[in-house]
Amino acid sequence: MSVVVVGLNHRTGPVELRERLHFPPEAARNALQRLRKQLDGVGAVILSTCNRVELYASYATEPLELCAELRKFLSEWHGIPETEFRDHLYEYTEDEAVGHLFRVACSLDSMVVGENQVLGQVHDAYLLAQAEQSTDKIISALFQKAFSVSKSVRTHTAISEGKVSIGSVAVDLAVSIFMNLEGKTVMIVGSGKMGELTLKTLVSKGAGNLLMVNRSVEKAQELADMHGGEAIALDVMEDHLHRADIVVASTGAPGYILRPDHFHHALKQRAQQPMFVIDIAVPRNVDPAVNDLDNVYVYDVDDLQQVAEQNKEARRQEIDRCIEIVDEGVAQFMHWVHTLVAEPTIVEMSQELNTIRERELAKTLSSMPDLTDKQREEIEYMSKRIVNTILQRPMSQLKREMGHHDPHTVLHLVKRLFGLKETP
């Protein structure tokens, strides 16, 4: 018994298709219930995010048949003909399926390698499957091992170090300048999407006082109400610039709206306390000459992108080490799976030898009627020790052999040696 995965991700399917095949949490809950009924109790987990939709399932029959069942399920659940998504799917079985999940959990299969969000998504998908009782021994062990491998990757490599999005890089640089963003005032100039994302990241790091600046005071007020800040019209921005520790410029203005004289005046009012300026507008909103002033640190899109690319390259250099850890985890898991194949035979061996033991013990005890109860117990205990000692080495060796040879050939040989009933 092992696992299969059927799915598509950001590399194999367009966002429009991923949206059509997506499972929101409540839908995933109901889908797991139906999937378990249709597959007659097979363990299953549904992992559905903005970048991937994947069905994991354990099997005791033909893996290709199970893959076909999972494709059919996707088609019927979403009401989409299989022909519309079949070419975008990947299907992995055995160690390939295990390795795929481990790479997903370690963020090696993510759009941004090393990001941390996907591990939480994998964990949530597993917890939901557990709550719906759609996991089994194999699936539970698989996901627990995935979490363990992910922890090892993040502990022993630098795959998650260094931010790789513009907003996150900007915030990291701000932290390096101010050490602590709590209580710092952020001025957002304009209403660009990137500026808003950067604002959210700054707020998540503790920045609390927000000044929303826009050409239209009504628009500024709308943004202020949305984010709990103060509205300021663009034409009076200069009067409030000194209040800002961090300035995020993100307008569509065709020229510079923040010049050296603005900051020179603001720094005087701030007693030369440092200011951090994030210019993510194209064309730029901040005159590059502002960088010549002491205590003003200006970063434009190119600066931030360069840092992000350096971080990405550093992460890429860690991938080989990550893959080694993943491959080691796959080998360990598959060896454990193979030992499960031997369990029924081990049980049969134990039952056969204990049947012989009980038969011979009964003969011996019947020929020695004068034994006390305590003596009888000691003889029985000794007989059990002998059987367990005889079984210990072949059972241990049999489990080891499962990971190195064709398990069915080995099991047939063992059954013939011990006179056990052979099954197809």
PDB file of C-alpha atoms in Angstrom, residues 52 101-119 150 153-154 159-160 315 319:
ATOM      1  CA  ARG A  52      -2.496  24.385  -6.628  1.00  0.00           C
ATOM      2  CA  LEU A 101       4.291  16.276  -1.124  1.00  0.00           C
ATOM      3  CA  PHE A 102       7.579  16.730   0.721  1.00  0.00           C
ATOM      4  CA  ARG A 103       8.733  19.319  -1.853  1.00  0.00           C
ATOM      5  CA  VAL A 104       5.386  21.135  -1.555  1.00  0.00           C
ATOM      6  CA  ALA A 105       5.589  21.226   2.255  1.00  0.00           C
ATOM      7  CA  CYS A 106       9.196  22.464   2.073  1.00  0.00           C
ATOM      8  CA  SER A 107       8.151  25.228  -0.368  1.00  0.00           C
ATOM      9  CA  LEU A 108      10.442  23.880  -3.097  1.00  0.00           C
ATOM     10  CA  ASP A 109       7.455  23.631  -5.444  1.00  0.00           C
ATOM     11  CA  SER A 110       6.122  27.137  -4.684  1.00  0.00           C
ATOM     12  CA  MET A 111       5.995  30.144  -6.970  1.00  0.00           C
ATOM     13  CA  VAL A 112       8.323  31.825  -4.444  1.00  0.00           C
ATOM     14  CA  VAL A 113      10.743  29.136  -3.251  1.00  0.00           C
ATOM     15  CA  GLY A 114      11.179  29.184   0.517  1.00  0.00           C
ATOM     16  CA  GLU A 115       7.951  31.012   1.388  1.00  0.00           C
ATOM     17  CA  ASN A 116       6.351  29.906   4.637  1.00  0.00           C
ATOM     18  CA  GLN A 117       2.637  30.093   3.826  1.00  0.00           C
ATOM     19  CA  VAL A 118       2.343  26.764   2.010  1.00  0.00           C
ATOM     20  CA  LEU A 119       3.363  24.694   5.053  1.00  0.00           C
ATOM     21  CA  SER A 150       9.899  20.533   6.263  1.00  0.00           C
ATOM     22  CA  VAL A 153      14.803  21.759   5.751  1.00  0.00           C
ATOM     23  CA  ARG A 154      14.038  25.037   7.514  1.00  0.00           C
ATOM     24  CA  ILE A 159      15.951  28.335   2.104  1.00  0.00           C
ATOM     25  CA  SER A 160      13.542  30.696   3.915  1.00  0.00           C
ATOM     26  CA  ARG A 315      17.703  30.552  -1.809  1.00  0.00           C
ATOM     27  CA  ILE A 319      17.958  23.960  -3.085  1.00  0.00           C
TER      28      ILE A 319
END
